[in-house]
Short mmCIF file of C-alpha atoms and ligand atoms in Angstrom, two decimals:
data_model
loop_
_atom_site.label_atom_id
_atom_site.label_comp_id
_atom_site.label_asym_id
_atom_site.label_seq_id
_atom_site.Cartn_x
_atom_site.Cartn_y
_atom_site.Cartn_z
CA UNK A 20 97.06 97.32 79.23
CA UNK A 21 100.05 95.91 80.93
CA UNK A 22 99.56 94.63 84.91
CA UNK A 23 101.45 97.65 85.66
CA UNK A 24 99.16 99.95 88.46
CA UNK A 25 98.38 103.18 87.14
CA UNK A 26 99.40 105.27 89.91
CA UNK A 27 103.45 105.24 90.81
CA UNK A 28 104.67 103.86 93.20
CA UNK A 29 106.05 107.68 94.24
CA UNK A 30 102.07 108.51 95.31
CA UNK A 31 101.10 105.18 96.81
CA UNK A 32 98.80 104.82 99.77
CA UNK A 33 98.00 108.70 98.89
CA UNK A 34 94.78 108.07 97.24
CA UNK A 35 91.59 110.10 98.57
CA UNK A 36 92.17 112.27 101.67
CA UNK A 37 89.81 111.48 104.52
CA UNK A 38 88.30 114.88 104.07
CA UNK A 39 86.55 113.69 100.59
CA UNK A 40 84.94 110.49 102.98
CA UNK A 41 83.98 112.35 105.86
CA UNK A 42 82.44 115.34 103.68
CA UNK A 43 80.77 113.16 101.69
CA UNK A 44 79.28 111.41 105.12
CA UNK A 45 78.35 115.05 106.32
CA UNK A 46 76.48 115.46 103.17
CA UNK A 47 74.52 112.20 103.10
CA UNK A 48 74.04 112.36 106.48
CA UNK A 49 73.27 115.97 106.91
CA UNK A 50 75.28 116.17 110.22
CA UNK A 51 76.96 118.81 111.05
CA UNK A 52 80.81 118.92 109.77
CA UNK A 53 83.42 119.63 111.81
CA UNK A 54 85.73 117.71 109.73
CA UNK A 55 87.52 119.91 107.45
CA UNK A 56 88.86 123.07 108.57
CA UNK A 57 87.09 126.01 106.68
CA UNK A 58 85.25 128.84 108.66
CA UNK A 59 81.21 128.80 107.82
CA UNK A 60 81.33 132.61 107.83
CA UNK A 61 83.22 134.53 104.98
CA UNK A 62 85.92 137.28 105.95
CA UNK A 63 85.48 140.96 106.29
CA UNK A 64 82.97 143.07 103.81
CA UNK A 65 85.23 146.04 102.75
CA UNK A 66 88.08 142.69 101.48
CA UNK A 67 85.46 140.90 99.12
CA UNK A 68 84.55 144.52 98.21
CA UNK A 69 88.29 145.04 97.50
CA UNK A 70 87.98 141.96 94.86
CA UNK A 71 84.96 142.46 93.51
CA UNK A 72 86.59 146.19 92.37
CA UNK A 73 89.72 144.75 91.44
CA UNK A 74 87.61 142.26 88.76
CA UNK A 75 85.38 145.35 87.86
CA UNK A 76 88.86 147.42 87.18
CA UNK A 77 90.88 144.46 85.25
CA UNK A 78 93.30 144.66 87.76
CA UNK A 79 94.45 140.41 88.15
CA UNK A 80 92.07 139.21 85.34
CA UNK A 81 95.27 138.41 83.19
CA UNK A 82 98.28 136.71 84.15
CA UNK A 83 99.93 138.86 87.14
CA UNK A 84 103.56 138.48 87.46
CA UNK A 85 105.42 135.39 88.73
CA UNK A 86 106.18 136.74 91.70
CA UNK A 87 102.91 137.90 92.42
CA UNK A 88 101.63 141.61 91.80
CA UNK A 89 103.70 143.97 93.85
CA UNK A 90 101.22 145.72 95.91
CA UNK A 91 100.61 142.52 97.33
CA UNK A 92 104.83 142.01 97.75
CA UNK A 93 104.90 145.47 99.63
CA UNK A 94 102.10 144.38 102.07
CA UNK A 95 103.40 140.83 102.75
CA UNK A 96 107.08 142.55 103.65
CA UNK A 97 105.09 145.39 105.15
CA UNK A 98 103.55 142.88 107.36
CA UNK A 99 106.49 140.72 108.08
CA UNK A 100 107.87 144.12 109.42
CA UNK A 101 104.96 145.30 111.59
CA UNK A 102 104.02 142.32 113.49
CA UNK A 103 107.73 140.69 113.74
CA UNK A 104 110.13 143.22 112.53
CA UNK A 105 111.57 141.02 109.81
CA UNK A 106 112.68 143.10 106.45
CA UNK A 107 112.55 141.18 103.42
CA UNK A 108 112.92 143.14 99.85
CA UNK A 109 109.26 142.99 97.96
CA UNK A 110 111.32 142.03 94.64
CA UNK A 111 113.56 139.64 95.50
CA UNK A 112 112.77 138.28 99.13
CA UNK A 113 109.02 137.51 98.77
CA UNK A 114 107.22 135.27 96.27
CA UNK A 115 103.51 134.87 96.14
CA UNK A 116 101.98 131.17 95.51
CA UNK A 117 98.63 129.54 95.13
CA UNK A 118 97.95 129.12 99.15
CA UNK A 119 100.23 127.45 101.47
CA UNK A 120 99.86 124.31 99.91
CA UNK A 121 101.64 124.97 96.35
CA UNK A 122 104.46 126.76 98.79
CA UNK A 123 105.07 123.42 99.99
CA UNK A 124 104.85 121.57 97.40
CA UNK A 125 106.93 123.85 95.51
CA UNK A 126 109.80 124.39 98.36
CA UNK A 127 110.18 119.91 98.32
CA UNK A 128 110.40 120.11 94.40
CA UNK A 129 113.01 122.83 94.66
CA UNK A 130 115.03 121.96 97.47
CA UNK A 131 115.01 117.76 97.81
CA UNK A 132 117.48 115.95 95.30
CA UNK A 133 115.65 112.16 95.43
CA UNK A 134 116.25 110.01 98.46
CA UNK A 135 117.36 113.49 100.97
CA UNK A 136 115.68 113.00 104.11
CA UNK A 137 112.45 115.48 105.23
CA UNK A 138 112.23 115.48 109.46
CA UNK A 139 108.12 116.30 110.01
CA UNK A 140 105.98 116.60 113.03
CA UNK A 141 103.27 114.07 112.76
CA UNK A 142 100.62 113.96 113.23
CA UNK A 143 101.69 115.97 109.81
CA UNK A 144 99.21 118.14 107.51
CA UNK A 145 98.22 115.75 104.88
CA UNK A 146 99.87 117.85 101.94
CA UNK A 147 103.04 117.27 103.55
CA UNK A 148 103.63 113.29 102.80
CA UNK A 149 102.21 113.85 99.42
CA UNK A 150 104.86 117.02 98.52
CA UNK A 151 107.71 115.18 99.90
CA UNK A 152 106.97 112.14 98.32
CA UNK A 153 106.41 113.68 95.00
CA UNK A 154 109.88 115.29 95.27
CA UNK A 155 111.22 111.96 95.73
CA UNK A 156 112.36 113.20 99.50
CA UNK A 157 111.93 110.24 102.05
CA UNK A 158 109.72 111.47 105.31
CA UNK A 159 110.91 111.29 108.61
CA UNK A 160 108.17 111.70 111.27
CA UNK A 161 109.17 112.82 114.51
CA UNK A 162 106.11 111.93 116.71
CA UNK A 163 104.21 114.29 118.89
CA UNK A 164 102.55 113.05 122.19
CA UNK A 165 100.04 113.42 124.31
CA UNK A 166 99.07 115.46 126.47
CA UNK A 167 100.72 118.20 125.39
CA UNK A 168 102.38 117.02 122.30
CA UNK A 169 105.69 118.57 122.79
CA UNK A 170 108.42 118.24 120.34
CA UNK A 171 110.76 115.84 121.74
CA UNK A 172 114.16 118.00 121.18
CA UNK A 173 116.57 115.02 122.19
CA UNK A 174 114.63 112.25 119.38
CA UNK A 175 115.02 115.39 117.12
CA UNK A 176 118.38 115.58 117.35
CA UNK A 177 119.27 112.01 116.56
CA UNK A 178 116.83 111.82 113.68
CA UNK A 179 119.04 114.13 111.94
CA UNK A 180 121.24 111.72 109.48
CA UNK A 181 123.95 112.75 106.90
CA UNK A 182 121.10 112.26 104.50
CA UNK A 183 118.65 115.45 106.40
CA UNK A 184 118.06 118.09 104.20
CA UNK A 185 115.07 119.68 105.94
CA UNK A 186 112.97 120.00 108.73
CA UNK A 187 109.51 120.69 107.89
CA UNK A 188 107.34 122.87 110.17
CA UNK A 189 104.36 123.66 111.34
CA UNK A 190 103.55 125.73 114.37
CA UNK A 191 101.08 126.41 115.69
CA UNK A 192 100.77 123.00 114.60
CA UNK A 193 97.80 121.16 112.50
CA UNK A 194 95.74 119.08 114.50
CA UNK A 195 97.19 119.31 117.64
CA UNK A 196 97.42 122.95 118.52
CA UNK A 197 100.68 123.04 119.81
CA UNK A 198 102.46 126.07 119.71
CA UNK A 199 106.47 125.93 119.85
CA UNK A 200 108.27 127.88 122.84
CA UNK A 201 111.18 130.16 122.36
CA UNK A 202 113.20 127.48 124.24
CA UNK A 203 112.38 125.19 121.29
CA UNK A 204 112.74 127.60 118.51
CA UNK A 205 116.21 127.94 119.65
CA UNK A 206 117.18 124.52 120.19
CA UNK A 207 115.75 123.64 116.61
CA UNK A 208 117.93 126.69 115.40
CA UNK A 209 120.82 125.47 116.61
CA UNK A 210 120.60 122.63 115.15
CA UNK A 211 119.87 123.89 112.28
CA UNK A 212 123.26 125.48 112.18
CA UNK A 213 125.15 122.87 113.29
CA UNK A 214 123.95 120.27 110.49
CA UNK A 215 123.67 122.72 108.06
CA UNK A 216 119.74 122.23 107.87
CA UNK A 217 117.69 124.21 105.44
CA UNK A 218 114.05 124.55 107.02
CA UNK A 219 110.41 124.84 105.53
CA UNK A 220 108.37 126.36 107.87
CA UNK A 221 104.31 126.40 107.24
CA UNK A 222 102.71 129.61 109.61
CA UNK A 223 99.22 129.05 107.86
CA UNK A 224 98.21 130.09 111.98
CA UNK A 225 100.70 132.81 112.59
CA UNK A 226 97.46 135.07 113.92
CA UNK A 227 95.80 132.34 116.30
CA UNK A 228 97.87 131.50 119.02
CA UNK A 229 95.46 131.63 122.12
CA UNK A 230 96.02 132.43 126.08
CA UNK A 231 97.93 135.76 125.38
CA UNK A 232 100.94 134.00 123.58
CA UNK A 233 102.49 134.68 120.34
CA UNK A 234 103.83 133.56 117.04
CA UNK A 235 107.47 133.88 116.62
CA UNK A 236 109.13 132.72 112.97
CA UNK A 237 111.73 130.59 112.85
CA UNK A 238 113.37 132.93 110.34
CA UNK A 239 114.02 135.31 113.20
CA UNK A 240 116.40 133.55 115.55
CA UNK A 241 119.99 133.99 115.07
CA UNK A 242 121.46 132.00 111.80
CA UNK A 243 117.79 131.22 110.51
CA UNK A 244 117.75 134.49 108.02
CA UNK A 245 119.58 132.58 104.56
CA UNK A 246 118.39 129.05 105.80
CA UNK A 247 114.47 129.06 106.15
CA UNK A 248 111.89 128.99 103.53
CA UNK A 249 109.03 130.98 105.58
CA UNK A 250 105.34 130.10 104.60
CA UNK A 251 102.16 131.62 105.34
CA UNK A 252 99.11 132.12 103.43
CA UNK A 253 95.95 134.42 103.56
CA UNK A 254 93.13 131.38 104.01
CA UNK A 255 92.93 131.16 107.71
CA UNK A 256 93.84 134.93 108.63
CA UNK A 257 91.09 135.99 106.47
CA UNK A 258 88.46 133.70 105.91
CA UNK A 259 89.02 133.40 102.57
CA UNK A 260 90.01 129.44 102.08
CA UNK A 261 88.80 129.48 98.96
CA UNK A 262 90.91 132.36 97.30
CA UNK A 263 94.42 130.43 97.38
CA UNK A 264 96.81 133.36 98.17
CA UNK A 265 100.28 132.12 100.21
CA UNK A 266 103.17 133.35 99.97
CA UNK A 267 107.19 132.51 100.73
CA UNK A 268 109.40 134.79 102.60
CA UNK A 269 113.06 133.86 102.43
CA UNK A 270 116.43 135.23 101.07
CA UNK A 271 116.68 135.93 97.73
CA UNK A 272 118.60 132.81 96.64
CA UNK A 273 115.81 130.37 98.41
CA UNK A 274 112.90 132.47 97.06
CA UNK A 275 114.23 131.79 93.43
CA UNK A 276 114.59 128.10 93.94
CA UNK A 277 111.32 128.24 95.21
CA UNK A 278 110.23 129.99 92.26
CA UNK A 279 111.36 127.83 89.88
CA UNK A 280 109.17 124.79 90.43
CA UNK A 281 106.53 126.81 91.30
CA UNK A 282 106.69 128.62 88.06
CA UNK A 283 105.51 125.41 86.11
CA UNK A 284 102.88 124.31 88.97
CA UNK A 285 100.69 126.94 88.74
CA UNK A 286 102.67 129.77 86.94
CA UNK A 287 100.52 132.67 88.79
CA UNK A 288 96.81 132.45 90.40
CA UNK A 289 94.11 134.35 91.95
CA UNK A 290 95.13 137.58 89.96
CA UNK A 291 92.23 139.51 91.52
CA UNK A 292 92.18 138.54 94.91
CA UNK A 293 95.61 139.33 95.54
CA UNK A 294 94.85 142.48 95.11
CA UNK A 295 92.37 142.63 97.61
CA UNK A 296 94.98 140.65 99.79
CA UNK A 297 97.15 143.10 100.22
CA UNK A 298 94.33 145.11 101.51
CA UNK A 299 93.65 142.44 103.83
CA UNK A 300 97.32 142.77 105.12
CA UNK A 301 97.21 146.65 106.08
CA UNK A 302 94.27 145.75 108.28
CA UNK A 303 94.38 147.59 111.91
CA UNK A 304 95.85 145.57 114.63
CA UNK A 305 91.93 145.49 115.67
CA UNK A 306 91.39 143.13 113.31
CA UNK A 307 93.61 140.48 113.97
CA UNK A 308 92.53 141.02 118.28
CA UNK A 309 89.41 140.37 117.40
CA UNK A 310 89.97 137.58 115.05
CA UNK A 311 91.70 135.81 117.49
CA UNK A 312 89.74 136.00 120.57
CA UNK A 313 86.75 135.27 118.31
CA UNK A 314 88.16 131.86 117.75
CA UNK A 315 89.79 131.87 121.00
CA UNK A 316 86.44 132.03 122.46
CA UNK A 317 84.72 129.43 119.83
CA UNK A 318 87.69 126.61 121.45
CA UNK A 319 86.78 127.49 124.36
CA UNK A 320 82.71 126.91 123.57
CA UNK A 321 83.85 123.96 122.18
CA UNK A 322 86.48 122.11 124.44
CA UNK A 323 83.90 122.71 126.98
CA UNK A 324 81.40 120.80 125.34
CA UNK A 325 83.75 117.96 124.23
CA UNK A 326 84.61 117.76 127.88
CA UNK A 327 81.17 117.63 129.61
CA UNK A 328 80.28 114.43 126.59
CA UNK A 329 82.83 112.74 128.12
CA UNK A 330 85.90 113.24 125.61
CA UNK A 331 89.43 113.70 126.83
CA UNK A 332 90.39 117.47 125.43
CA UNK A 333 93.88 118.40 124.80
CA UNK A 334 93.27 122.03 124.64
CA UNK A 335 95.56 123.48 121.64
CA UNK A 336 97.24 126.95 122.25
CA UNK A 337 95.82 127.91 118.45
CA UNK A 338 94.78 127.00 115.40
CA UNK A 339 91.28 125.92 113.90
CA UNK A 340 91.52 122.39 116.34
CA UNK A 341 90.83 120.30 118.90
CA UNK A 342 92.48 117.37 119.41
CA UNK A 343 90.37 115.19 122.06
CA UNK A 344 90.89 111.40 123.01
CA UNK A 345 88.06 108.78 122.72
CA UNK A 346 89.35 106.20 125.21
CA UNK A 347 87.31 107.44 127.63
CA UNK A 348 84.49 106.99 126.25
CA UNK A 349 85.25 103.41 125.98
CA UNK A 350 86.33 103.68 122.12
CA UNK A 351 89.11 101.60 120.52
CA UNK A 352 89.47 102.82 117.24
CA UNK A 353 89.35 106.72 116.06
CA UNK A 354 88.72 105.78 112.30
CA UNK A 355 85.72 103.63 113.22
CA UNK A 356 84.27 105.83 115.93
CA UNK A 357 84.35 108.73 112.82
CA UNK A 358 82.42 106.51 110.66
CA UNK A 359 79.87 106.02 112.94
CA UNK A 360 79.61 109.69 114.23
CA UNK A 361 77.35 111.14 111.86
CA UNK A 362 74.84 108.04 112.45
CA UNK A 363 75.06 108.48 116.30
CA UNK A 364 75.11 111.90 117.10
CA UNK A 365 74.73 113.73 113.44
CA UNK A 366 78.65 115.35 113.77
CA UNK A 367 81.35 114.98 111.65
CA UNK A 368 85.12 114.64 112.68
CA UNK A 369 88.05 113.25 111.59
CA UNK A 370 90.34 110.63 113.25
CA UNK A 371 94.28 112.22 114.08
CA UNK A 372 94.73 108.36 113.09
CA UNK A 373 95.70 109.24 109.20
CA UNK A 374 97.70 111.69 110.12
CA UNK A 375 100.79 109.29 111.15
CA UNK A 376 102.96 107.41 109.66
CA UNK A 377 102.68 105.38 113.30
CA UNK A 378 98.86 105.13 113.60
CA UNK A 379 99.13 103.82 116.73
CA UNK A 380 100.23 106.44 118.40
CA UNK A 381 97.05 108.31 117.15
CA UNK A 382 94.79 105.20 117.09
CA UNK A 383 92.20 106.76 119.52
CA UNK A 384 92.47 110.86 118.72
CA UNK A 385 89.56 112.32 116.89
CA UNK A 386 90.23 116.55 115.81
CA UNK A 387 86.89 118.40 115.53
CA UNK A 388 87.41 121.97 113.85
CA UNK A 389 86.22 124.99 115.62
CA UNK A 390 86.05 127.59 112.93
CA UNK A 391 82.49 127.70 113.36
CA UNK A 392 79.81 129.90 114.26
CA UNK A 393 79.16 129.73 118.08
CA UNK A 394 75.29 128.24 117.29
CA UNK A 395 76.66 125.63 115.31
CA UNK A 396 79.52 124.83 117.68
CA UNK A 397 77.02 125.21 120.64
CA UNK A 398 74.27 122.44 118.32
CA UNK A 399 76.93 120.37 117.53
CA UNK A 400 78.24 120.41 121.60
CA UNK A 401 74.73 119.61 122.74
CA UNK A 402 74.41 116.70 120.09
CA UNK A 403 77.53 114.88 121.70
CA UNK A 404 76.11 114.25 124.87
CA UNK A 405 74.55 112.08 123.56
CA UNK A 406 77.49 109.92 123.31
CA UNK A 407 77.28 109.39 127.46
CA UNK A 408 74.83 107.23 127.66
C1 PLP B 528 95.05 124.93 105.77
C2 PLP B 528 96.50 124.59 105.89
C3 PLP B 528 97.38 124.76 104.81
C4 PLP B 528 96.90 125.14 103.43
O1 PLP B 528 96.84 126.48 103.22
P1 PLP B 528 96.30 127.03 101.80
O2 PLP B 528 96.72 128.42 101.82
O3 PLP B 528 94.82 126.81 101.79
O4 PLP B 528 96.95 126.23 100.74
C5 PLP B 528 98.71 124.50 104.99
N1 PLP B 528 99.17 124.06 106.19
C6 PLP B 528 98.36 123.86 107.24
C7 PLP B 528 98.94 123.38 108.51
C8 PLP B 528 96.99 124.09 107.12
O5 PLP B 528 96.19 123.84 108.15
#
């Protein structure tokens, strides 16, 4: 074999995700994981039911079509409609994918000609570097801050080079919690417009924003209809993680660009659960109220404890995270302090450090998840007082 490394230089750096490490501690350790961000219950009865007949009636056990099977189309425009009044045509507008994660990956292969510049929050979901990178796009992080971790609208603005193609996504945002305003929607829409941006944005959260707020896509305001590649999945609504049914709502022209890398990732998945996704979708509003306030109330369990063992707690406006600061517990080093976690205080978490592309400005955030049931959350709350002393 020549001296040549294996790996390309393209995926570099991108070896094993810190979730494999820190699982694998959690396992050998038998602490308690609030690493990785997958709920420890399973979502509602009568939608498993809804799969299980699906399998049982060959409905998804072959290859469904590209797009995805049309009942599931109808109920993803069907919901774009009822909780944001967006209309998007179930055969040309709407594309189903294998989670969030192939949307992404498939959006960067469609849309990024090699070297076009990709503007990101970071900390960034860890997919995101990887997607980008493998389209040959060029990341440009656009860092987030503590406290609050508010985009900074002015640094956005002069990030944007002749070489932007995109802006990348995420709100409510992965670790942090941050939620953009309307004030910032706009301002990121009109610039947008003015540079000619196409945008990718990842709504994985859309149905956990906390504190009475809500989710509003970027594909809504003014100019945003033919330029944004919309992304959401059925994982984190749902409880279902482990099913893998996203989707892309765009205009027709995006959807097929999207389509056609997308077509020779995965061709089609989950045949059988899509079905019972589209189920899922027509839920009553009940549903998602409860959802939320269930893990509305399971931060709040949380962020408590985090605060009384001494953590600093930026509390997020949604998602599965909290975002807390070790300094203040005398720690240097958020990657170190994770390592030793399990050993100490039998919990699991993973340091916001690997998240940047500027680990300093992350150097001493640790994100606990808090998809969990309340006992566990309360167990693993009392175990990290022990940190105090
Ligand atoms: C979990 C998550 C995803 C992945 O969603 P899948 O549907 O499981 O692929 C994408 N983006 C963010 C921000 C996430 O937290």
């Amino acid at each position: 074999m020549s001296g040549r490394p294996l790996l390309n230089r393209r995926l570099d750096g991108l070896g094993t995700t810190i979730f494999a490490e820190m699982s694998a501690l959690a396992l050998a350790t038998g602490a308690i994981n609030l690493g990785q961000g997958f709920p420890d219950t399973d979502g509602p009865e009568a939608i498993r039911e809804a799969a299980v007949r699906a399998l049982r009636d060959g409905r998804g056990n072959q290859y469904p079509p590209g797009m995805g099977v049309p009942e599931l189309r109808t109920a993803i425009a069907d919901h774009q409609r009822r909780f944001y009044g967006l209309s998007f045509d179930p055969d040309t507008e709407v594309l189903v994918t294998a989670g969030a994660t192939e949307a992404i990956a498939a959006a960067m292969l469609a849309l990024l000609e090699p070297g076009d510049e990709v503007i990101a929050f970071e900390p960034f979901y860890d997919s995101y570097a990887a997607s980008i990178a493998m389209a040959g796009g060029v990341r440009v992080p656009l860092t987030l801050r503590a406290p609050d971790f508010r985009p900074d609208l002015d640094a956005l603005r002069a990030a944007v080079t002749p070489r932007t193609r995109l802006l990348l996504l995420n709100s409510p945002h992965n670790p942090t919690g941050m939620v953009l305003t309307g004030d910032e929607l706009t301002a990121i829409a009109e610039l947008a417009v003015e540079r000619d941006l196409l945008v990718v944005t990842d709504e994985v959260y859309e149905h956990l924003v906390f504190d009475g707020g809500a989710h509003t896509p970027l594909i809504s305001l003014p100019g945003m209809r033919d330029r944004t590649v919309s992304i959401s999945s059925a994982g984190k609504t749902f409880s279902f993680t482990g099913w893998k049914v996203g989707w892309v709502t765009a205009s027709a022209p995006l959807v097929a660009a999207v389509r056609t890398s997308k077509q020779f990732l995965t061709y089609v998945a989950s045949g059988p659960f899509q079905y019972a996704i589209a189920e899922a979708l027509r839920l009553p509003d009940d549903y998602f109220t409860a959802f939320r306030d269930d893990l509305q109330a399971k931060r709040d369990l949380l962020a408590d404890g985090l605060t009384t063992a001494g953590f600093e707690v930026y509390r997020p406006q949604g998602t599965y995270f909290i975002t807390t600061d070790i300094a203040a517990l005398g720690e240097k080093d958020a990657l170190a302090f994770c390592r030793s976690l399990p050993e100490r205080c039998g919990v699991v978490a993973v340091p916001n450090s690997v998240f940047y592309d500027h680990p300093d400005a992350g150097r001493t955030q640790v994100r606990f998840a808090s998809c969990k049931q309340h006992a566990v959350l309360a167990e693993a709350s009392s175990r990290l007082q022990r940190l105090e002393s």
